[in-house]
Protein backbone atom coordinates (compact mmCIF):
# COMPACT_ATOMS: atom_id res chain seq x y z
CA UNK A 1 0.00 0.00 0.00
CA UNK A 2 1.39 3.36 -1.06
CA UNK A 3 1.24 5.80 1.85
CA UNK A 4 2.27 8.72 -0.36
CA UNK A 5 -0.70 8.40 -2.73
CA UNK A 6 -3.04 10.59 -0.60
CA UNK A 7 -0.29 13.20 -0.24
CA UNK A 8 0.36 13.17 -4.01
CA UNK A 9 -3.37 13.50 -4.65
CA UNK A 10 -3.58 16.44 -2.27
CA UNK A 11 -0.59 18.10 -3.93
CA UNK A 12 -2.20 17.62 -7.35
CA UNK A 13 -5.42 19.16 -6.09
CA UNK A 14 -3.46 22.13 -4.72
CA UNK A 15 -1.65 22.56 -8.05
CA UNK A 16 -4.97 22.50 -9.90
CA UNK A 17 -6.36 25.12 -7.51
CA UNK A 18 -3.24 27.23 -8.00
CA UNK A 19 -3.63 26.96 -11.79
CA UNK A 20 -7.25 28.15 -11.71
CA UNK A 21 -6.44 31.85 -11.31
CA UNK A 22 -4.32 31.95 -14.50
CA UNK A 23 -7.00 30.00 -16.34
CA UNK A 24 -9.64 32.56 -15.36
CA UNK A 25 -7.35 35.30 -16.67
CA UNK A 26 -7.05 33.30 -19.89
CA UNK A 27 -10.86 33.23 -20.23
CA UNK A 28 -11.00 36.99 -19.68
CA UNK A 29 -8.33 37.53 -22.33
CA UNK A 30 -10.36 35.39 -24.74
CA UNK A 31 -13.39 37.61 -24.17
CA UNK A 32 -11.36 40.75 -24.80
CA UNK A 33 -9.92 39.25 -27.99
CA UNK A 34 -13.47 38.47 -29.12
CA UNK A 35 -14.54 42.07 -28.48
CA UNK A 36 -11.52 43.43 -30.35
CA UNK A 37 -12.17 41.08 -33.27
CA UNK A 38 -15.73 42.39 -33.57
CA UNK A 39 -14.53 46.00 -33.43
CA UNK A 40 -11.84 45.27 -36.03
CA UNK A 41 -14.46 43.80 -38.37
CA UNK A 42 -16.62 46.90 -38.13
CA UNK A 43 -13.63 49.22 -38.64
CA UNK A 44 -12.44 47.25 -41.67
CA UNK A 45 -15.94 47.31 -43.21
CA UNK A 46 -16.18 51.08 -42.68
CA UNK A 47 -12.70 51.64 -44.15
CA UNK A 48 -13.63 49.64 -47.26
CA UNK A 49 -16.78 51.75 -47.72
CA UNK A 50 -14.79 54.95 -47.41
CA UNK A 51 -12.09 53.72 -49.79
CA UNK A 52 -14.79 53.13 -52.41
CA UNK A 53 -16.08 56.71 -51.87
CA UNK A 54 -12.60 58.24 -51.84
CA UNK A 55 -12.28 58.83 -55.60
CA UNK A 56 -15.83 60.10 -56.00
CA UNK A 57 -15.58 62.90 -53.44
CA UNK A 58 -14.27 66.45 -53.70
CA UNK A 59 -13.45 69.43 -51.54
CA UNK A 60 -14.81 69.36 -47.98
CA UNK A 61 -16.46 65.97 -48.39
CA UNK A 62 -13.19 64.49 -49.68
CA UNK A 63 -11.31 65.96 -46.71
CA UNK A 64 -13.83 64.39 -44.33
CA UNK A 65 -13.41 61.00 -46.01
CA UNK A 66 -9.60 61.24 -45.80
CA UNK A 67 -9.73 62.29 -42.13
CA UNK A 68 -11.95 59.33 -41.28
CA UNK A 69 -9.79 56.90 -43.27
CA UNK A 70 -6.74 58.13 -41.33
CA UNK A 71 -8.58 57.66 -38.06
CA UNK A 72 -9.66 54.15 -39.05
CA UNK A 73 -6.09 53.31 -40.03
CA UNK A 74 -4.90 54.29 -36.53
CA UNK A 75 -7.70 52.26 -34.96
CA UNK A 76 -6.79 49.19 -37.05
CA UNK A 77 -3.16 49.51 -35.91
CA UNK A 78 -4.15 49.87 -32.24
CA UNK A 79 -6.50 46.89 -32.36
CA UNK A 80 -3.85 44.79 -34.09
CA UNK A 81 -1.22 45.73 -31.49
CA UNK A 82 -3.63 45.05 -28.62
CA UNK A 83 -4.50 41.64 -30.07
CA UNK A 84 -0.81 40.73 -30.43
CA UNK A 85 -0.22 41.66 -26.78
CA UNK A 86 -3.23 39.62 -25.70
CA UNK A 87 -2.00 36.58 -27.62
CA UNK A 88 1.44 36.95 -26.00
CA UNK A 89 -0.27 37.27 -22.60
CA UNK A 90 -2.25 34.10 -23.34
CA UNK A 91 0.93 32.22 -24.21
CA UNK A 92 2.55 33.45 -20.97
CA UNK A 93 -0.52 32.29 -19.02
CA UNK A 94 -0.36 28.88 -20.69
CA UNK A 95 3.33 28.59 -19.87
CA UNK A 96 2.56 29.60 -16.27
CA UNK A 97 0.13 26.71 -15.92
CA UNK A 98 2.58 24.31 -17.55
CA UNK A 99 5.34 25.47 -15.18
CA UNK A 100 3.12 24.90 -12.15
CA UNK A 101 2.44 21.31 -13.16
CA UNK A 102 6.03 20.58 -14.22
CA UNK A 103 7.28 21.98 -10.90
CA UNK A 104 4.82 19.76 -9.05
CA UNK A 105 5.48 16.51 -10.89
CA UNK A 106 9.22 16.89 -11.53
CA UNK A 107 9.85 18.34 -8.07
CA UNK A 108 11.72 21.27 -9.59
CA UNK A 109 11.62 24.74 -8.07
CA UNK A 110 9.96 26.52 -10.99
CA UNK A 111 7.54 28.61 -8.94
CA UNK A 112 9.61 31.80 -9.32
CA UNK A 113 9.63 31.26 -13.10
CA UNK A 114 5.87 30.65 -13.10
CA UNK A 115 5.35 33.79 -11.01
CA UNK A 116 7.50 35.80 -13.43
CA UNK A 117 5.50 34.51 -16.39
CA UNK A 118 2.23 35.36 -14.67
CA UNK A 119 3.43 38.89 -13.87
CA UNK A 120 4.55 39.26 -17.48
CA UNK A 121 1.13 38.10 -18.69
CA UNK A 122 -0.67 40.61 -16.47
CA UNK A 123 1.67 43.36 -17.71
CA UNK A 124 0.92 42.45 -21.34
CA UNK A 125 -2.81 42.39 -20.56
CA UNK A 126 -2.63 45.85 -18.99
CA UNK A 127 -0.69 47.20 -21.97
CA UNK A 128 -3.30 45.74 -24.34
CA UNK A 129 -6.07 47.36 -22.31
CA UNK A 130 -4.35 50.76 -22.57
CA UNK A 131 -4.26 50.33 -26.37
CA UNK A 132 -7.92 49.30 -26.31
CA UNK A 133 -8.72 52.46 -24.33
CA UNK A 134 -6.87 54.56 -26.91
CA UNK A 135 -8.77 52.87 -29.74
CA UNK A 136 -12.11 53.58 -28.08
CA UNK A 137 -11.04 57.22 -27.60
CA UNK A 138 -10.29 57.47 -31.33
CA UNK A 139 -13.66 55.89 -32.12
CA UNK A 140 -15.40 58.42 -29.89
CA UNK A 141 -13.55 61.30 -31.53
CA UNK A 142 -14.62 60.03 -34.95
CA UNK A 143 -18.23 59.95 -33.81
CA UNK A 144 -18.19 63.63 -32.93
CA UNK A 145 -20.13 65.72 -35.38
CA UNK A 146 -18.00 68.25 -37.29
CA UNK A 147 -18.54 71.87 -36.26
CA UNK A 148 -19.76 72.94 -39.71
CA UNK A 149 -22.79 70.67 -39.36
CA UNK A 150 -23.72 71.97 -35.92
CA UNK A 151 -24.25 75.54 -37.20
CA UNK A 152 -23.79 76.89 -33.71
CA UNK A 153 -24.09 80.48 -34.95
CA UNK A 154 -27.76 79.85 -35.76
CA UNK A 155 -30.36 79.94 -33.04
CA UNK A 156 -32.98 77.26 -33.54
JSON list of C-alpha atoms in Angstrom, two decimals:
[
{"chain": "A", "resi": 1, "resn": "UNK", "atom": "CA", "xyz": [0.00, 0.00, 0.00]},
{"chain": "A", "resi": 2, "resn": "UNK", "atom": "CA", "xyz": [1.39, 3.36, -1.06]},
{"chain": "A", "resi": 3, "resn": "UNK", "atom": "CA", "xyz": [1.24, 5.80, 1.85]},
{"chain": "A", "resi": 4, "resn": "UNK", "atom": "CA", "xyz": [2.27, 8.72, -0.36]},
{"chain": "A", "resi": 5, "resn": "UNK", "atom": "CA", "xyz": [-0.70, 8.40, -2.73]},
{"chain": "A", "resi": 6, "resn": "UNK", "atom": "CA", "xyz": [-3.04, 10.59, -0.60]},
{"chain": "A", "resi": 7, "resn": "UNK", "atom": "CA", "xyz": [-0.29, 13.20, -0.24]},
{"chain": "A", "resi": 8, "resn": "UNK", "atom": "CA", "xyz": [0.36, 13.17, -4.01]},
{"chain": "A", "resi": 9, "resn": "UNK", "atom": "CA", "xyz": [-3.37, 13.50, -4.65]},
{"chain": "A", "resi": 10, "resn": "UNK", "atom": "CA", "xyz": [-3.58, 16.44, -2.27]},
{"chain": "A", "resi": 11, "resn": "UNK", "atom": "CA", "xyz": [-0.59, 18.10, -3.93]},
{"chain": "A", "resi": 12, "resn": "UNK", "atom": "CA", "xyz": [-2.20, 17.62, -7.35]},
{"chain": "A", "resi": 13, "resn": "UNK", "atom": "CA", "xyz": [-5.42, 19.16, -6.09]},
{"chain": "A", "resi": 14, "resn": "UNK", "atom": "CA", "xyz": [-3.46, 22.13, -4.72]},
{"chain": "A", "resi": 15, "resn": "UNK", "atom": "CA", "xyz": [-1.65, 22.56, -8.05]},
{"chain": "A", "resi": 16, "resn": "UNK", "atom": "CA", "xyz": [-4.97, 22.50, -9.90]},
{"chain": "A", "resi": 17, "resn": "UNK", "atom": "CA", "xyz": [-6.36, 25.12, -7.51]},
{"chain": "A", "resi": 18, "resn": "UNK", "atom": "CA", "xyz": [-3.24, 27.23, -8.00]},
{"chain": "A", "resi": 19, "resn": "UNK", "atom": "CA", "xyz": [-3.63, 26.96, -11.79]},
{"chain": "A", "resi": 20, "resn": "UNK", "atom": "CA", "xyz": [-7.25, 28.15, -11.71]},
{"chain": "A", "resi": 21, "resn": "UNK", "atom": "CA", "xyz": [-6.44, 31.85, -11.31]},
{"chain": "A", "resi": 22, "resn": "UNK", "atom": "CA", "xyz": [-4.32, 31.95, -14.50]},
{"chain": "A", "resi": 23, "resn": "UNK", "atom": "CA", "xyz": [-7.00, 30.00, -16.34]},
{"chain": "A", "resi": 24, "resn": "UNK", "atom": "CA", "xyz": [-9.64, 32.56, -15.36]},
{"chain": "A", "resi": 25, "resn": "UNK", "atom": "CA", "xyz": [-7.35, 35.30, -16.67]},
{"chain": "A", "resi": 26, "resn": "UNK", "atom": "CA", "xyz": [-7.05, 33.30, -19.89]},
{"chain": "A", "resi": 27, "resn": "UNK", "atom": "CA", "xyz": [-10.86, 33.23, -20.23]},
{"chain": "A", "resi": 28, "resn": "UNK", "atom": "CA", "xyz": [-11.00, 36.99, -19.68]},
{"chain": "A", "resi": 29, "resn": "UNK", "atom": "CA", "xyz": [-8.33, 37.53, -22.33]},
{"chain": "A", "resi": 30, "resn": "UNK", "atom": "CA", "xyz": [-10.36, 35.39, -24.74]},
{"chain": "A", "resi": 31, "resn": "UNK", "atom": "CA", "xyz": [-13.39, 37.61, -24.17]},
{"chain": "A", "resi": 32, "resn": "UNK", "atom": "CA", "xyz": [-11.36, 40.75, -24.80]},
{"chain": "A", "resi": 33, "resn": "UNK", "atom": "CA", "xyz": [-9.92, 39.25, -27.99]},
{"chain": "A", "resi": 34, "resn": "UNK", "atom": "CA", "xyz": [-13.47, 38.47, -29.12]},
{"chain": "A", "resi": 35, "resn": "UNK", "atom": "CA", "xyz": [-14.54, 42.07, -28.48]},
{"chain": "A", "resi": 36, "resn": "UNK", "atom": "CA", "xyz": [-11.52, 43.43, -30.35]},
{"chain": "A", "resi": 37, "resn": "UNK", "atom": "CA", "xyz": [-12.17, 41.08, -33.27]},
{"chain": "A", "resi": 38, "resn": "UNK", "atom": "CA", "xyz": [-15.73, 42.39, -33.57]},
{"chain": "A", "resi": 39, "resn": "UNK", "atom": "CA", "xyz": [-14.53, 46.00, -33.43]},
{"chain": "A", "resi": 40, "resn": "UNK", "atom": "CA", "xyz": [-11.84, 45.27, -36.03]},
{"chain": "A", "resi": 41, "resn": "UNK", "atom": "CA", "xyz": [-14.46, 43.80, -38.37]},
{"chain": "A", "resi": 42, "resn": "UNK", "atom": "CA", "xyz": [-16.62, 46.90, -38.13]},
{"chain": "A", "resi": 43, "resn": "UNK", "atom": "CA", "xyz": [-13.63, 49.22, -38.64]},
{"chain": "A", "resi": 44, "resn": "UNK", "atom": "CA", "xyz": [-12.44, 47.25, -41.67]},
{"chain": "A", "resi": 45, "resn": "UNK", "atom": "CA", "xyz": [-15.94, 47.31, -43.21]},
{"chain": "A", "resi": 46, "resn": "UNK", "atom": "CA", "xyz": [-16.18, 51.08, -42.68]},
{"chain": "A", "resi": 47, "resn": "UNK", "atom": "CA", "xyz": [-12.70, 51.64, -44.15]},
{"chain": "A", "resi": 48, "resn": "UNK", "atom": "CA", "xyz": [-13.63, 49.64, -47.26]},
{"chain": "A", "resi": 49, "resn": "UNK", "atom": "CA", "xyz": [-16.78, 51.75, -47.72]},
{"chain": "A", "resi": 50, "resn": "UNK", "atom": "CA", "xyz": [-14.79, 54.95, -47.41]},
{"chain": "A", "resi": 51, "resn": "UNK", "atom": "CA", "xyz": [-12.09, 53.72, -49.79]},
{"chain": "A", "resi": 52, "resn": "UNK", "atom": "CA", "xyz": [-14.79, 53.13, -52.41]},
{"chain": "A", "resi": 53, "resn": "UNK", "atom": "CA", "xyz": [-16.08, 56.71, -51.87]},
{"chain": "A", "resi": 54, "resn": "UNK", "atom": "CA", "xyz": [-12.60, 58.24, -51.84]},
{"chain": "A", "resi": 55, "resn": "UNK", "atom": "CA", "xyz": [-12.28, 58.83, -55.60]},
{"chain": "A", "resi": 56, "resn": "UNK", "atom": "CA", "xyz": [-15.83, 60.10, -56.00]},
{"chain": "A", "resi": 57, "resn": "UNK", "atom": "CA", "xyz": [-15.58, 62.90, -53.44]},
{"chain": "A", "resi": 58, "resn": "UNK", "atom": "CA", "xyz": [-14.27, 66.45, -53.70]},
{"chain": "A", "resi": 59, "resn": "UNK", "atom": "CA", "xyz": [-13.45, 69.43, -51.54]},
{"chain": "A", "resi": 60, "resn": "UNK", "atom": "CA", "xyz": [-14.81, 69.36, -47.98]},
{"chain": "A", "resi": 61, "resn": "UNK", "atom": "CA", "xyz": [-16.46, 65.97, -48.39]},
{"chain": "A", "resi": 62, "resn": "UNK", "atom": "CA", "xyz": [-13.19, 64.49, -49.68]},
{"chain": "A", "resi": 63, "resn": "UNK", "atom": "CA", "xyz": [-11.31, 65.96, -46.71]},
{"chain": "A", "resi": 64, "resn": "UNK", "atom": "CA", "xyz": [-13.83, 64.39, -44.33]},
{"chain": "A", "resi": 65, "resn": "UNK", "atom": "CA", "xyz": [-13.41, 61.00, -46.01]},
{"chain": "A", "resi": 66, "resn": "UNK", "atom": "CA", "xyz": [-9.60, 61.24, -45.80]},
{"chain": "A", "resi": 67, "resn": "UNK", "atom": "CA", "xyz": [-9.73, 62.29, -42.13]},
{"chain": "A", "resi": 68, "resn": "UNK", "atom": "CA", "xyz": [-11.95, 59.33, -41.28]},
{"chain": "A", "resi": 69, "resn": "UNK", "atom": "CA", "xyz": [-9.79, 56.90, -43.27]},
{"chain": "A", "resi": 70, "resn": "UNK", "atom": "CA", "xyz": [-6.74, 58.13, -41.33]},
{"chain": "A", "resi": 71, "resn": "UNK", "atom": "CA", "xyz": [-8.58, 57.66, -38.06]},
{"chain": "A", "resi": 72, "resn": "UNK", "atom": "CA", "xyz": [-9.66, 54.15, -39.05]},
{"chain": "A", "resi": 73, "resn": "UNK", "atom": "CA", "xyz": [-6.09, 53.31, -40.03]},
{"chain": "A", "resi": 74, "resn": "UNK", "atom": "CA", "xyz": [-4.90, 54.29, -36.53]},
{"chain": "A", "resi": 75, "resn": "UNK", "atom": "CA", "xyz": [-7.70, 52.26, -34.96]},
{"chain": "A", "resi": 76, "resn": "UNK", "atom": "CA", "xyz": [-6.79, 49.19, -37.05]},
{"chain": "A", "resi": 77, "resn": "UNK", "atom": "CA", "xyz": [-3.16, 49.51, -35.91]},
{"chain": "A", "resi": 78, "resn": "UNK", "atom": "CA", "xyz": [-4.15, 49.87, -32.24]},
{"chain": "A", "resi": 79, "resn": "UNK", "atom": "CA", "xyz": [-6.50, 46.89, -32.36]},
{"chain": "A", "resi": 80, "resn": "UNK", "atom": "CA", "xyz": [-3.85, 44.79, -34.09]},
{"chain": "A", "resi": 81, "resn": "UNK", "atom": "CA", "xyz": [-1.22, 45.73, -31.49]},
{"chain": "A", "resi": 82, "resn": "UNK", "atom": "CA", "xyz": [-3.63, 45.05, -28.62]},
{"chain": "A", "resi": 83, "resn": "UNK", "atom": "CA", "xyz": [-4.50, 41.64, -30.07]},
{"chain": "A", "resi": 84, "resn": "UNK", "atom": "CA", "xyz": [-0.81, 40.73, -30.43]},
{"chain": "A", "resi": 85, "resn": "UNK", "atom": "CA", "xyz": [-0.22, 41.66, -26.78]},
{"chain": "A", "resi": 86, "resn": "UNK", "atom": "CA", "xyz": [-3.23, 39.62, -25.70]},
{"chain": "A", "resi": 87, "resn": "UNK", "atom": "CA", "xyz": [-2.00, 36.58, -27.62]},
{"chain": "A", "resi": 88, "resn": "UNK", "atom": "CA", "xyz": [1.44, 36.95, -26.00]},
{"chain": "A", "resi": 89, "resn": "UNK", "atom": "CA", "xyz": [-0.27, 37.27, -22.60]},
{"chain": "A", "resi": 90, "resn": "UNK", "atom": "CA", "xyz": [-2.25, 34.10, -23.34]},
{"chain": "A", "resi": 91, "resn": "UNK", "atom": "CA", "xyz": [0.93, 32.22, -24.21]},
{"chain": "A", "resi": 92, "resn": "UNK", "atom": "CA", "xyz": [2.55, 33.45, -20.97]},
{"chain": "A", "resi": 93, "resn": "UNK", "atom": "CA", "xyz": [-0.52, 32.29, -19.02]},
{"chain": "A", "resi": 94, "resn": "UNK", "atom": "CA", "xyz": [-0.36, 28.88, -20.69]},
{"chain": "A", "resi": 95, "resn": "UNK", "atom": "CA", "xyz": [3.33, 28.59, -19.87]},
{"chain": "A", "resi": 96, "resn": "UNK", "atom": "CA", "xyz": [2.56, 29.60, -16.27]},
{"chain": "A", "resi": 97, "resn": "UNK", "atom": "CA", "xyz": [0.13, 26.71, -15.92]},
{"chain": "A", "resi": 98, "resn": "UNK", "atom": "CA", "xyz": [2.58, 24.31, -17.55]},
{"chain": "A", "resi": 99, "resn": "UNK", "atom": "CA", "xyz": [5.34, 25.47, -15.18]},
{"chain": "A", "resi": 100, "resn": "UNK", "atom": "CA", "xyz": [3.12, 24.90, -12.15]},
{"chain": "A", "resi": 101, "resn": "UNK", "atom": "CA", "xyz": [2.44, 21.31, -13.16]},
{"chain": "A", "resi": 102, "resn": "UNK", "atom": "CA", "xyz": [6.03, 20.58, -14.22]},
{"chain": "A", "resi": 103, "resn": "UNK", "atom": "CA", "xyz": [7.28, 21.98, -10.90]},
{"chain": "A", "resi": 104, "resn": "UNK", "atom": "CA", "xyz": [4.82, 19.76, -9.05]},
{"chain": "A", "resi": 105, "resn": "UNK", "atom": "CA", "xyz": [5.48, 16.51, -10.89]},
{"chain": "A", "resi": 106, "resn": "UNK", "atom": "CA", "xyz": [9.22, 16.89, -11.53]},
{"chain": "A", "resi": 107, "resn": "UNK", "atom": "CA", "xyz": [9.85, 18.34, -8.07]},
{"chain": "A", "resi": 108, "resn": "UNK", "atom": "CA", "xyz": [11.72, 21.27, -9.59]},
{"chain": "A", "resi": 109, "resn": "UNK", "atom": "CA", "xyz": [11.62, 24.74, -8.07]},
{"chain": "A", "resi": 110, "resn": "UNK", "atom": "CA", "xyz": [9.96, 26.52, -10.99]},
{"chain": "A", "resi": 111, "resn": "UNK", "atom": "CA", "xyz": [7.54, 28.61, -8.94]},
{"chain": "A", "resi": 112, "resn": "UNK", "atom": "CA", "xyz": [9.61, 31.80, -9.32]},
{"chain": "A", "resi": 113, "resn": "UNK", "atom": "CA", "xyz": [9.63, 31.26, -13.10]},
{"chain": "A", "resi": 114, "resn": "UNK", "atom": "CA", "xyz": [5.87, 30.65, -13.10]},
{"chain": "A", "resi": 115, "resn": "UNK", "atom": "CA", "xyz": [5.35, 33.79, -11.01]},
{"chain": "A", "resi": 116, "resn": "UNK", "atom": "CA", "xyz": [7.50, 35.80, -13.43]},
{"chain": "A", "resi": 117, "resn": "UNK", "atom": "CA", "xyz": [5.50, 34.51, -16.39]},
{"chain": "A", "resi": 118, "resn": "UNK", "atom": "CA", "xyz": [2.23, 35.36, -14.67]},
{"chain": "A", "resi": 119, "resn": "UNK", "atom": "CA", "xyz": [3.43, 38.89, -13.87]},
{"chain": "A", "resi": 120, "resn": "UNK", "atom": "CA", "xyz": [4.55, 39.26, -17.48]},
{"chain": "A", "resi": 121, "resn": "UNK", "atom": "CA", "xyz": [1.13, 38.10, -18.69]},
{"chain": "A", "resi": 122, "resn": "UNK", "atom": "CA", "xyz": [-0.67, 40.61, -16.47]},
{"chain": "A", "resi": 123, "resn": "UNK", "atom": "CA", "xyz": [1.67, 43.36, -17.71]},
{"chain": "A", "resi": 124, "resn": "UNK", "atom": "CA", "xyz": [0.92, 42.45, -21.34]},
{"chain": "A", "resi": 125, "resn": "UNK", "atom": "CA", "xyz": [-2.81, 42.39, -20.56]},
{"chain": "A", "resi": 126, "resn": "UNK", "atom": "CA", "xyz": [-2.63, 45.85, -18.99]},
{"chain": "A", "resi": 127, "resn": "UNK", "atom": "CA", "xyz": [-0.69, 47.20, -21.97]},
{"chain": "A", "resi": 128, "resn": "UNK", "atom": "CA", "xyz": [-3.30, 45.74, -24.34]},
{"chain": "A", "resi": 129, "resn": "UNK", "atom": "CA", "xyz": [-6.07, 47.36, -22.31]},
{"chain": "A", "resi": 130, "resn": "UNK", "atom": "CA", "xyz": [-4.35, 50.76, -22.57]},
{"chain": "A", "resi": 131, "resn": "UNK", "atom": "CA", "xyz": [-4.26, 50.33, -26.37]},
{"chain": "A", "resi": 132, "resn": "UNK", "atom": "CA", "xyz": [-7.92, 49.30, -26.31]},
{"chain": "A", "resi": 133, "resn": "UNK", "atom": "CA", "xyz": [-8.72, 52.46, -24.33]},
{"chain": "A", "resi": 134, "resn": "UNK", "atom": "CA", "xyz": [-6.87, 54.56, -26.91]},
{"chain": "A", "resi": 135, "resn": "UNK", "atom": "CA", "xyz": [-8.77, 52.87, -29.74]},
{"chain": "A", "resi": 136, "resn": "UNK", "atom": "CA", "xyz": [-12.11, 53.58, -28.08]},
{"chain": "A", "resi": 137, "resn": "UNK", "atom": "CA", "xyz": [-11.04, 57.22, -27.60]},
{"chain": "A", "resi": 138, "resn": "UNK", "atom": "CA", "xyz": [-10.29, 57.47, -31.33]},
{"chain": "A", "resi": 139, "resn": "UNK", "atom": "CA", "xyz": [-13.66, 55.89, -32.12]},
{"chain": "A", "resi": 140, "resn": "UNK", "atom": "CA", "xyz": [-15.40, 58.42, -29.89]},
{"chain": "A", "resi": 141, "resn": "UNK", "atom": "CA", "xyz": [-13.55, 61.30, -31.53]},
{"chain": "A", "resi": 142, "resn": "UNK", "atom": "CA", "xyz": [-14.62, 60.03, -34.95]},
{"chain": "A", "resi": 143, "resn": "UNK", "atom": "CA", "xyz": [-18.23, 59.95, -33.81]},
{"chain": "A", "resi": 144, "resn": "UNK", "atom": "CA", "xyz": [-18.19, 63.63, -32.93]},
{"chain": "A", "resi": 145, "resn": "UNK", "atom": "CA", "xyz": [-20.13, 65.72, -35.38]},
{"chain": "A", "resi": 146, "resn": "UNK", "atom": "CA", "xyz": [-18.00, 68.25, -37.29]},
{"chain": "A", "resi": 147, "resn": "UNK", "atom": "CA", "xyz": [-18.54, 71.87, -36.26]},
{"chain": "A", "resi": 148, "resn": "UNK", "atom": "CA", "xyz": [-19.76, 72.94, -39.71]},
{"chain": "A", "resi": 149, "resn": "UNK", "atom": "CA", "xyz": [-22.79, 70.67, -39.36]},
{"chain": "A", "resi": 150, "resn": "UNK", "atom": "CA", "xyz": [-23.72, 71.97, -35.92]},
{"chain": "A", "resi": 151, "resn": "UNK", "atom": "CA", "xyz": [-24.25, 75.54, -37.20]},
{"chain": "A", "resi": 152, "resn": "UNK", "atom": "CA", "xyz": [-23.79, 76.89, -33.71]},
{"chain": "A", "resi": 153, "resn": "UNK", "atom": "CA", "xyz": [-24.09, 80.48, -34.95]},
{"chain": "A", "resi": 154, "resn": "UNK", "atom": "CA", "xyz": [-27.76, 79.85, -35.76]},
{"chain": "A", "resi": 155, "resn": "UNK", "atom": "CA", "xyz": [-30.36, 79.94, -33.04]},
{"chain": "A", "resi": 156, "resn": "UNK", "atom": "CA", "xyz": [-32.98, 77.26, -33.54]}
]
